[in-house]
Coordinates of C-alpha atoms and ligand atoms in Angstrom, one line a residue:
M14 CA -48.1 -22.9 -23.6
F15 CA -50.0 -24.9 -21.0
N16 CA -52.5 -26.8 -23.2
A17 CA -50.1 -29.1 -25.1
S18 CA -52.2 -32.3 -24.7
Y19 CA -55.2 -30.6 -26.3
F20 CA -53.1 -29.3 -29.2
S21 CA -51.6 -32.8 -29.7
F22 CA -55.1 -34.4 -30.0
Q23 CA -56.2 -31.7 -32.4
L24 CA -53.1 -32.2 -34.5
A25 CA -53.6 -36.0 -34.5
D26 CA -57.2 -35.5 -35.8
E27 CA -56.0 -33.2 -38.6
L28 CA -53.2 -35.6 -39.6
R29 CA -55.7 -38.4 -40.0
C30 CA -57.5 -36.3 -42.6
V31 CA -54.5 -35.4 -44.8
V32 CA -52.9 -37.5 -47.5
A33 CA -50.5 -39.9 -45.8
S34 CA -46.9 -39.2 -46.3
P35 CA -43.9 -40.9 -44.4
E36 CA -43.6 -37.7 -42.2
T37 CA -47.3 -37.5 -41.2
T38 CA -47.4 -41.2 -40.6
E39 CA -44.4 -41.0 -38.3
L40 CA -45.8 -38.0 -36.4
L41 CA -49.2 -39.7 -36.0
Y42 CA -47.3 -42.8 -34.7
L43 CA -45.4 -40.6 -32.2
L44 CA -48.5 -38.9 -31.0
S45 CA -50.5 -42.1 -30.4
K46 CA -48.3 -45.2 -30.0
P47 CA -46.7 -46.4 -26.7
H48 CA -42.9 -46.1 -26.7
V49 CA -42.2 -47.4 -23.2
Q50 CA -44.4 -50.2 -22.1
F51 CA -43.8 -50.0 -18.3
L52 CA -44.8 -46.4 -17.7
I53 CA -47.5 -45.6 -15.2
P54 CA -51.0 -46.8 -16.2
L55 CA -52.1 -43.4 -17.6
C56 CA -49.3 -43.5 -20.1
F57 CA -49.5 -47.2 -20.8
H58 CA -51.0 -46.7 -24.2
Y59 CA -50.2 -43.0 -24.8
P60 CA -46.9 -42.2 -23.1
L61 CA -46.4 -39.0 -25.2
Q62 CA -49.9 -37.8 -24.2
A63 CA -49.0 -38.4 -20.6
L64 CA -45.8 -36.5 -20.9
L65 CA -47.7 -33.6 -22.5
S66 CA -50.3 -33.6 -19.7
V67 CA -47.5 -33.5 -17.1
H68 CA -46.1 -30.6 -19.0
D69 CA -49.5 -28.9 -18.8
M70 CA -49.8 -29.4 -15.1
V71 CA -46.3 -28.1 -14.3
S72 CA -46.6 -25.1 -16.6
Q73 CA -49.8 -24.0 -14.8
K74 CA -48.1 -24.0 -11.4
E75 CA -46.9 -20.8 -9.7
F76 CA -43.2 -20.8 -8.9
D77 CA -42.6 -17.2 -8.0
P78 CA -41.7 -16.5 -4.4
R79 CA -44.7 -16.0 -2.2
L80 CA -44.2 -12.5 -0.8
P81 CA -45.7 -11.6 2.5
P82 CA -48.7 -9.3 2.3
L83 CA -47.7 -5.6 2.3
P84 CA -48.2 -4.0 5.7
P85 CA -50.9 -1.2 5.7
L86 CA -49.6 2.3 5.2
P87 CA -49.6 4.5 8.2
D88 CA -52.9 6.2 8.6
Y89 CA -51.5 9.5 9.8
I90 CA -48.8 11.6 8.2
E91 CA -47.5 14.6 10.1
K92 CA -48.2 17.9 8.3
E93 CA -44.6 19.0 8.0
E94 CA -43.5 15.6 6.6
D95 CA -44.9 16.4 3.1
S96 CA -42.3 14.2 1.4
I97 CA -42.0 11.0 3.5
K98 CA -41.3 7.8 1.8
I99 CA -42.6 4.4 2.9
V100 CA -40.2 1.7 1.7
C101 CA -41.0 -1.9 2.2
L102 CA -38.1 -4.3 1.5
V103 CA -38.5 -8.0 1.7
K104 CA -35.3 -9.1 3.3
N105 CA -33.7 -12.5 3.8
Q106 CA -30.7 -13.0 6.0
E107 CA -28.6 -10.9 3.7
P108 CA -27.5 -7.6 5.3
L109 CA -29.3 -4.4 4.2
G110 CA -26.1 -3.1 2.5
A111 CA -26.2 0.4 4.0
T112 CA -24.6 2.2 6.9
I113 CA -26.2 4.8 9.1
K114 CA -24.9 7.7 11.2
R115 CA -26.3 10.5 13.3
D116 CA -26.1 13.8 11.5
E117 CA -24.2 16.0 13.9
S118 CA -26.0 19.2 13.0
T119 CA -29.6 18.0 12.9
G120 CA -29.3 15.0 15.2
A121 CA -31.3 12.9 12.7
I122 CA -30.4 9.3 11.8
V123 CA -29.3 9.3 8.2
V124 CA -28.2 6.7 5.7
A125 CA -24.5 7.3 5.5
R126 CA -23.7 4.9 2.6
V127 CA -25.4 2.5 0.3
M128 CA -23.2 -0.4 -0.6
R129 CA -23.1 -1.1 -4.4
G130 CA -24.9 -4.3 -5.3
G131 CA -26.4 -4.7 -1.8
A132 CA -30.1 -5.2 -0.9
A133 CA -30.7 -1.5 -0.4
D134 CA -28.9 -0.5 -3.6
R135 CA -30.7 -3.2 -5.7
S136 CA -34.1 -1.9 -4.4
G137 CA -33.2 1.6 -5.7
L138 CA -35.4 3.0 -3.0
I139 CA -32.9 3.9 -0.2
H140 CA -30.3 6.5 -0.9
E141 CA -27.4 8.2 0.9
G142 CA -28.7 11.2 2.9
D143 CA -32.2 9.7 3.5
K144 CA -33.4 10.4 7.1
L145 CA -34.5 7.3 8.9
K146 CA -37.7 8.0 10.9
E147 CA -39.1 4.5 11.6
I148 CA -38.4 0.9 11.1
N149 CA -41.4 -1.5 11.3
G150 CA -43.3 1.3 13.1
V151 CA -40.6 1.8 15.8
P152 CA -39.4 5.4 15.9
M153 CA -35.6 5.8 15.3
E154 CA -35.1 9.4 16.4
D155 CA -34.3 8.6 20.0
K156 CA -32.0 5.7 19.1
N157 CA -28.3 5.6 18.6
P158 CA -26.9 4.0 15.4
E159 CA -25.4 1.3 17.7
E160 CA -29.0 0.4 18.8
I161 CA -30.4 0.5 15.3
I162 CA -27.8 -1.8 13.6
P163 CA -28.8 -4.9 15.6
I164 CA -32.5 -4.2 14.9
L165 CA -31.8 -4.1 11.2
A166 CA -29.6 -7.1 11.3
K167 CA -32.2 -9.2 13.1
S168 CA -35.1 -8.2 10.9
E169 CA -36.3 -10.6 8.2
G170 CA -39.2 -10.8 5.8
A171 CA -41.0 -7.5 5.1
V172 CA -39.2 -4.6 6.7
T173 CA -40.9 -1.2 6.5
F174 CA -38.9 1.9 6.6
K175 CA -40.3 5.4 6.9
V176 CA -37.7 7.8 5.5
I177 CA -37.5 11.4 4.5
P178 CA -35.7 11.6 1.2
G179 CA -32.3 13.3 1.6
T180 CA -31.4 16.3 -0.5
K181 CA -28.1 14.7 -1.5
E182 CA -27.6 14.8 -5.3
E183 CA -27.1 11.7 -7.2
P184 CA -23.4 10.8 -7.3
E185 CA -21.7 11.7 -10.6
T186 CA -21.0 8.8 -12.9
L187 CA -18.0 6.9 -11.5
D188 CA -15.3 5.3 -13.5
N189 CA -16.0 1.7 -12.5
K190 CA -12.9 0.5 -14.1
I191 CA -10.3 1.2 -11.5
F192 CA -8.5 -2.0 -10.4
V193 CA -5.9 -2.1 -7.7
R194 CA -3.7 -4.9 -6.3
A195 CA -3.9 -4.8 -2.5
L196 CA -0.4 -4.7 -1.1
F197 CA -1.5 -5.5 2.5
D198 CA -3.9 -7.9 4.3
Y199 CA -7.0 -6.3 5.6
N200 CA -9.5 -7.8 8.1
P201 CA -12.4 -5.4 8.8
Q202 CA -13.3 -7.4 12.0
A203 CA -9.9 -6.4 13.5
D204 CA -10.3 -2.7 12.5
P205 CA -11.7 -0.6 15.3
A206 CA -12.2 2.4 13.0
I207 CA -14.5 1.0 10.3
P208 CA -18.0 2.4 10.6
C209 CA -19.6 -1.1 10.3
K210 CA -17.5 -4.2 10.5
D211 CA -20.0 -6.3 8.5
A212 CA -19.9 -3.8 5.7
G213 CA -16.1 -4.3 5.4
L214 CA -14.4 -6.2 2.7
E215 CA -11.7 -8.6 3.8
F216 CA -8.8 -9.1 1.5
W217 CA -5.3 -10.4 1.3
R218 CA -2.1 -9.1 -0.1
G219 CA -2.1 -9.7 -3.9
D220 CA -5.9 -9.7 -4.3
V221 CA -7.1 -7.6 -7.2
L222 CA -9.9 -5.3 -6.2
Q223 CA -12.3 -3.2 -8.3
I224 CA -12.8 0.2 -6.7
V225 CA -16.4 1.1 -7.2
S226 CA -16.6 4.2 -5.2
Q227 CA -14.0 6.7 -4.0
E228 CA -16.5 9.4 -3.0
D229 CA -15.6 9.1 0.6
D230 CA -12.1 10.3 1.5
T231 CA -11.7 7.7 4.3
W232 CA -13.6 4.6 3.2
W233 CA -13.7 3.4 -0.4
Q234 CA -16.1 0.8 -1.7
A235 CA -14.6 -2.2 -3.6
R236 CA -15.2 -5.7 -4.8
R237 CA -12.7 -8.5 -5.1
H238 CA -12.0 -9.0 -8.8
S239 CA -12.9 -12.7 -8.6
D240 CA -16.3 -11.6 -7.3
V241 CA -17.0 -9.0 -10.0
D242 CA -18.6 -11.4 -12.4
A243 CA -20.8 -12.7 -9.7
N244 CA -21.8 -9.1 -9.1
L245 CA -21.5 -9.4 -5.4
R246 CA -22.1 -6.6 -3.0
A247 CA -19.2 -4.1 -2.6
G248 CA -17.6 -3.7 0.8
L249 CA -15.8 -0.9 2.6
I250 CA -12.0 -0.7 2.5
P251 CA -9.7 1.9 3.9
S252 CA -9.0 4.6 1.4
R253 CA -5.4 5.1 0.2
Q254 CA -5.2 8.3 2.3
L255 CA -6.4 6.5 5.5
Q256 CA -4.1 3.6 5.0
E257 CA -1.1 5.9 4.3
R258 CA -1.8 7.7 7.5
R259 CA -1.9 4.4 9.3
V260 CA 1.3 3.1 7.8
T261 CA 3.0 6.4 8.5
L262 CA 1.9 6.3 12.1
Q263 CA 2.5 2.5 12.2
R264 CA -0.8 1.9 14.1
P265 CA -2.8 -0.1 14.7
A266 CA -0.2 -2.8 14.2
V267 CA -2.7 -5.6 13.6
L268 CA -3.6 -4.2 10.3
F269 CA -0.2 -4.4 8.6
H270 CA 3.0 -6.3 9.2
P271 CA 5.6 -4.3 11.1
L272 CA 8.9 -4.0 9.3
R273 CA 11.8 -5.9 10.9
E274 CA 14.8 -3.9 10.0
S275 CA 17.0 -5.9 12.3
M276 CA 16.9 -8.9 9.9
I277 CA 19.9 -9.4 7.8
F278 CA 19.3 -9.6 4.1
A279 CA 22.9 -8.9 3.2
G280 CA 25.0 -10.9 0.9
L281 CA 24.9 -11.6 -2.8
R282 CA 23.7 -14.9 -4.1
K283 CA 25.8 -18.0 -4.7
S284 CA 25.5 -17.4 -8.4
F285 CA 28.0 -14.5 -7.9
R286 CA 30.4 -16.7 -5.9
L287 CA 30.4 -14.2 -3.1
S288 CA 30.3 -14.5 0.7
Q289 CA 26.8 -14.9 1.9
K290 CA 27.5 -13.4 5.2
D291 CA 29.8 -10.5 4.3
S292 CA 27.4 -7.7 4.4
K293 CA 30.0 -5.0 4.3
S294 CA 31.4 -5.9 0.9
Q295 CA 28.2 -5.8 -1.1
H296 CA 26.3 -2.9 -2.6
V297 CA 23.0 -2.7 -4.2
R298 CA 21.9 0.0 -6.6
Q299 CA 18.6 1.2 -5.4
K300 CA 17.5 3.6 -8.2
M301 CA 17.1 3.0 -11.8
G302 CA 15.3 5.0 -14.4
K303 CA 11.6 5.7 -14.4
G304 CA 8.6 3.5 -13.7
N305 CA 9.0 2.2 -10.2
A306 CA 5.2 1.8 -10.2
G307 CA 4.5 3.7 -7.0
I308 CA 5.4 0.9 -4.6
H309 CA 7.1 3.0 -1.9
L310 CA 4.2 2.5 0.5
P311 CA 2.6 -0.9 0.4
I312 CA -1.0 0.1 0.0
Y313 CA -2.8 -0.2 -3.3
Q314 CA -1.1 -0.5 -6.7
E315 CA -3.2 0.5 -9.7
V316 CA -3.2 -2.4 -12.2
L317 CA -4.5 -3.2 -15.6
P318 CA -4.9 -6.3 -17.6
Y319 CA -1.9 -7.2 -19.8
K320 CA -1.2 -9.9 -22.4
R321 CA 2.2 -10.1 -24.0
K322 CA 2.1 -9.5 -27.8
P323 CA 4.1 -11.9 -29.9
D324 CA 6.7 -9.2 -30.8
E325 CA 7.1 -8.0 -27.2
P326 CA 10.0 -9.0 -25.0
Y327 CA 9.3 -11.5 -22.2
R328 CA 9.0 -10.3 -18.7
L329 CA 12.1 -10.6 -16.6
V330 CA 11.8 -13.3 -14.0
L331 CA 13.2 -12.5 -10.6
L332 CA 13.7 -15.4 -8.2
T333 CA 14.3 -14.5 -4.6
G334 CA 14.3 -16.3 -1.3
P335 CA 16.4 -16.9 1.8
S336 CA 19.8 -18.5 1.3
G337 CA 19.7 -22.3 0.8
V338 CA 15.9 -22.4 0.0
G339 CA 16.5 -23.7 -3.5
V340 CA 16.5 -20.7 -5.8
T341 CA 19.6 -21.9 -7.7
E342 CA 18.2 -25.4 -8.0
L343 CA 14.9 -24.2 -9.4
K344 CA 16.7 -21.8 -11.8
R345 CA 19.0 -24.7 -12.9
R346 CA 16.0 -26.9 -13.6
L347 CA 14.2 -24.3 -15.6
L348 CA 17.3 -23.7 -17.8
L349 CA 17.7 -27.5 -18.4
S350 CA 14.0 -27.8 -19.2
D351 CA 14.2 -25.4 -22.2
P352 CA 17.6 -23.9 -22.8
E353 CA 16.3 -22.2 -26.0
H354 CA 13.7 -20.3 -24.1
F355 CA 15.3 -19.6 -20.7
S356 CA 18.6 -17.9 -20.1
V357 CA 20.6 -16.2 -17.5
S358 CA 22.6 -12.9 -17.5
V359 CA 26.3 -13.2 -17.2
P360 CA 28.0 -11.5 -14.2
Y361 CA 31.2 -9.5 -14.3
T362 CA 34.4 -10.2 -12.3
T363 CA 37.9 -8.9 -11.9
R364 CA 39.2 -12.4 -10.8
E365 CA 41.5 -14.2 -13.2
Q366 CA 40.0 -16.4 -15.9
K367 CA 40.5 -20.1 -15.3
K368 CA 41.6 -22.4 -18.1
H369 CA 38.2 -24.1 -18.6
E370 CA 36.3 -20.8 -18.5
K371 CA 35.2 -18.8 -21.6
E372 CA 34.7 -15.0 -21.7
G373 CA 31.0 -14.2 -21.6
V374 CA 30.0 -17.7 -20.6
E375 CA 30.7 -18.0 -16.9
Y376 CA 31.7 -14.3 -16.5
H377 CA 32.7 -11.2 -18.3
F378 CA 36.3 -10.8 -17.2
V379 CA 37.3 -7.2 -16.7
S380 CA 40.1 -5.2 -15.1
K381 CA 39.8 -3.7 -11.6
H382 CA 40.1 -0.2 -13.2
T383 CA 37.2 -0.9 -15.6
F384 CA 35.1 -2.4 -12.8
E385 CA 35.6 0.6 -10.5
K386 CA 34.8 3.0 -13.4
D387 CA 31.6 1.0 -14.0
I388 CA 30.7 1.3 -10.3
L389 CA 30.9 5.0 -10.6
N390 CA 28.8 4.9 -13.7
H391 CA 26.1 3.0 -11.9
K392 CA 26.4 0.1 -14.2
F393 CA 25.8 -2.6 -11.6
L394 CA 22.5 -3.7 -10.1
E395 CA 24.5 -5.6 -7.4
Y396 CA 28.2 -5.8 -6.9
G397 CA 30.5 -6.9 -4.1
E398 CA 34.1 -7.9 -3.2
Y399 CA 35.3 -11.3 -2.3
K400 CA 38.9 -12.2 -1.5
G401 CA 40.2 -9.0 -3.2
N402 CA 38.1 -9.5 -6.4
Y403 CA 35.0 -7.7 -7.6
Y404 CA 31.9 -9.5 -8.8
G405 CA 28.8 -7.8 -10.1
M406 CA 25.7 -8.1 -12.2
S407 CA 25.0 -5.3 -14.7
L408 CA 21.8 -4.1 -16.1
D409 CA 23.3 -4.4 -19.6
S410 CA 23.7 -8.2 -19.2
V411 CA 20.1 -8.5 -18.3
R412 CA 19.1 -6.3 -21.3
R413 CA 21.2 -8.5 -23.6
V414 CA 19.2 -11.6 -22.7
V415 CA 15.9 -9.9 -22.9
A416 CA 16.9 -8.6 -26.4
E417 CA 17.5 -12.1 -27.5
S418 CA 13.8 -12.9 -27.0
K419 CA 14.5 -15.2 -24.2
V420 CA 13.1 -15.3 -20.7
C421 CA 15.9 -13.9 -18.4
L422 CA 16.1 -15.7 -15.1
L423 CA 17.8 -13.6 -12.4
D424 CA 18.2 -14.6 -8.7
V425 CA 18.5 -11.6 -6.6
K426 CA 18.3 -10.5 -3.0
P427 CA 14.9 -8.8 -2.4
H428 CA 16.4 -5.4 -1.9
T429 CA 17.5 -5.4 -5.6
I430 CA 13.9 -5.8 -6.8
T431 CA 12.9 -2.2 -6.7
A432 CA 15.9 -1.2 -8.9
L433 CA 14.5 -3.5 -11.6
Y434 CA 10.8 -2.6 -11.1
T435 CA 10.4 -0.8 -14.4
S436 CA 8.1 -0.8 -17.4
E437 CA 11.1 -1.8 -19.6
L438 CA 11.7 -5.1 -17.8
K439 CA 8.3 -5.7 -16.2
P440 CA 9.7 -8.1 -13.6
Y441 CA 7.7 -11.0 -12.5
V442 CA 8.9 -11.6 -8.9
V443 CA 8.8 -15.1 -7.5
F444 CA 9.5 -15.6 -3.8
V445 CA 10.7 -19.1 -3.0
K446 CA 9.6 -19.9 0.5
P447 CA 10.8 -22.7 2.8
P448 CA 8.1 -25.1 4.1
S449 CA 7.7 -25.8 7.9
I450 CA 10.8 -26.8 9.8
E451 CA 9.5 -30.4 10.0
S452 CA 9.2 -30.6 6.2
L453 CA 12.7 -29.0 5.8
R454 CA 14.2 -31.8 8.0
L455 CA 12.5 -34.4 5.9
S456 CA 13.0 -33.0 2.4
R457 CA 16.6 -31.8 2.9
R458 CA 17.8 -35.0 4.7
K459 CA 20.2 -35.7 1.8
A460 CA 20.8 -32.1 0.5
K461 CA 24.3 -30.7 0.6
V462 CA 25.4 -27.1 0.6
L463 CA 28.8 -25.4 0.1
S464 CA 30.5 -25.0 3.4
S465 CA 32.7 -22.2 2.0
Q466 CA 32.7 -20.3 -1.3
N467 CA 36.1 -21.9 -2.2
E468 CA 34.4 -25.3 -2.6
Q469 CA 33.5 -26.5 -6.1
T470 CA 31.1 -29.2 -4.9
P471 CA 28.8 -28.9 -1.9
T472 CA 29.7 -31.2 1.0
K473 CA 28.0 -29.8 4.1
I474 CA 24.6 -31.0 5.2
F475 CA 22.0 -28.6 6.5
T476 CA 22.0 -28.0 10.3
E477 CA 19.1 -27.2 12.5
E478 CA 20.4 -23.7 12.7
D479 CA 20.4 -23.4 8.9
F480 CA 16.7 -24.4 8.8
Q481 CA 15.9 -21.9 11.6
D482 CA 17.8 -19.1 9.8
M483 CA 16.0 -19.9 6.5
I484 CA 12.6 -19.7 8.1
T485 CA 13.3 -16.5 10.1
S486 CA 14.9 -14.8 7.2
A487 CA 12.0 -15.8 4.9
Q488 CA 9.5 -14.3 7.4
A489 CA 11.5 -11.1 7.6
M490 CA 11.8 -10.9 3.8
E491 CA 8.0 -11.4 3.4
N492 CA 7.3 -8.7 6.0
K493 CA 9.5 -6.2 4.3
Y494 CA 9.2 -7.0 0.7
G495 CA 6.1 -9.2 0.4
H496 CA 4.2 -6.5 -1.5
L497 CA 6.6 -7.0 -4.3
F498 CA 6.2 -10.7 -4.6
E499 CA 3.7 -11.7 -7.4
K500 CA 4.0 -15.4 -6.7
V501 CA 5.0 -17.3 -3.6
I502 CA 6.2 -20.9 -4.1
I503 CA 6.7 -23.1 -1.1
N504 CA 9.7 -25.3 -1.9
D505 CA 8.8 -28.5 -0.1
D506 CA 8.8 -31.2 -2.7
L507 CA 11.3 -30.0 -5.3
A508 CA 9.5 -31.6 -8.3
M509 CA 6.2 -30.1 -7.3
A510 CA 7.7 -26.6 -6.7
F511 CA 9.4 -26.8 -10.1
T512 CA 6.2 -27.8 -11.9
E513 CA 4.3 -25.0 -10.1
L514 CA 6.9 -22.4 -11.1
R515 CA 7.1 -23.6 -14.8
D516 CA 3.3 -23.6 -15.1
E517 CA 3.1 -20.1 -13.6
L518 CA 5.7 -18.8 -16.0
T519 CA 3.9 -20.3 -19.0
K520 CA 0.7 -18.6 -17.8
I521 CA 2.3 -15.1 -17.7
E522 CA 3.7 -15.6 -21.2
T523 CA 0.3 -16.6 -22.7
D524 CA -2.5 -15.5 -20.5
T525 CA -3.9 -12.1 -19.6
H526 CA -2.8 -11.0 -16.1
W527 CA -2.4 -7.8 -14.1
I528 CA 0.5 -5.4 -14.2
P529 CA 1.0 -2.0 -12.7
N530 CA -0.8 0.5 -14.9
T531 CA 2.4 2.7 -15.0
W532 CA 4.1 0.0 -16.9
A533 CA 1.6 0.4 -19.8
H534 CA 3.1 3.8 -20.6
V535 CA 6.8 3.2 -21.6
Ligands
ATP625 N1 12.8 -29.0 -2.3 C1 14.0 -29.5 -2.0 N2 14.2 -30.7 -1.5 C2 15.4 -31.2 -1.3 N3 16.6 -30.5 -1.5 C3 16.5 -29.3 -2.0 C4 15.2 -28.7 -2.3 N4 15.4 -27.5 -2.8 C5 16.7 -27.3 -2.9 N5 17.4 -28.4 -2.4 C6 18.8 -28.5 -2.2 O1 19.2 -27.6 -1.2 C7 20.5 -27.1 -1.5 C8 20.5 -25.6 -1.6 O2 19.8 -25.2 -2.7 P1 20.2 -24.0 -3.6 O3 21.7 -24.1 -3.9 O4 19.3 -24.0 -4.8 O5 19.9 -22.8 -2.6 P2 19.8 -21.3 -2.9 O6 18.5 -20.8 -2.6 O7 20.3 -21.0 -4.3 O8 20.8 -20.7 -1.9 P3 22.0 -19.5 -2.0 O9 21.3 -18.3 -1.8 O10 22.8 -19.8 -0.8 O11 22.6 -19.6 -3.3 C9 20.9 -27.8 -2.8 O12 21.7 -28.9 -2.5 C10 19.6 -28.2 -3.4 O13 19.7 -29.3 -4.3

């Protein structure tokens, strides 16, 4: 409606003729009396009328974008080109959202891909397989794709394409509901093999991507999950096949982190009271049951949304990090914060029970014979020997805590994670990472660590070498096992790290989040 003032005058006239009631009197008053005395002169006596006439003026204005006039159609059409298409796109600085290539058999320049959600796709007028004859009247046949890409990138406003529609059939309906967690970082700008760098989608390890096209064996199209609602243009990512080939060949190195096998991850955690440095005496069980969620090559992991049901067990929480980073301290604080909710599994040992110790509280005390039998029966996730005694953590202890409807907190070396990566336990893996060496020097000024495993209370302060070891070891762990870490917490300020961890654990207990899709089928 853009004649509101006229209607209001008409209404006022009619109201004056009807029998007065409180409502009509009030409406008449609103239509004619000033409300705000200091409005512009026009509305001094009739502010509502002025408001309505402003409405009328605004509603008659044209706010649609002013499109440039369409260029004239070519006045000649070659006889053999009985099915050419003239497409005029009005383009801003946004890329066209299509890649082109030279067809090796015919030599023609063809549209290789149309990126989902991009300008070309939204127009619905340019399709894969279309032959590109001219852009803005400039013939393309004698040009290379490398020459055409900058022409397209620079063009703004009305861009006219002369194309011969391709014979390619419409792609079959795709299942748009494939979500994957990226297990590596990808930067298209650093990828020499991508057909068009600007069409690439940059992502980081841990990002959830929606795969929107797997038609091409080498380059898939995907959107970052956080962008899906915004319906942003899809980008090219290396297909699983391509990335597998690259990882296997370990090249080019810039696209993924090389493994540093030389780093020492050996040693069970302090919670086992075992030597941190004695790599020979500890063993880790690498295989356990089904459901290892296809994480042998860190590429893409198919995921689906998951929300814990009230009667389901809590996800096992695995805490890992380099020695001395604060895993034990964070675990201790979580236990203290809610002992009814969090719990730890009890390790087994063959050492003698001390007077103050209770069976099943500090340890399960067993004979050497039993322990060795259990090793043979693959009962332990991790076990080791220290000063002639065995220590080990069993899967049964973990299961016992989970069965009590408590959150089981387990600190493990990263190489144990894969053994626990099952649909039964659905481990949530938190990597505790040291801050920079400068922050370590500041925050750990007063911190003490055990100088030997025989000590009951820590007495030694951290040395420069300890800090350096912590940082180097953390880097090596991230390089080798980073794809398994669902959450990385930098332990600089202890209180802040604890709050971040507790909040994160609350979220996975209550909110919908992503888990490997193989975990959905127990
Ligand atoms: N953010 C922090 N600021 C200051 N001190 C810290 C911080 N985090 C941990 N500490 C202290 O550092 C010391 C080592 O921490 P903790 O025992 O938790 O290490 P850890 O990761 O369990 O190592 P290990 O694998 O050797 O058992 C403890 O004295 C702890 O209180």
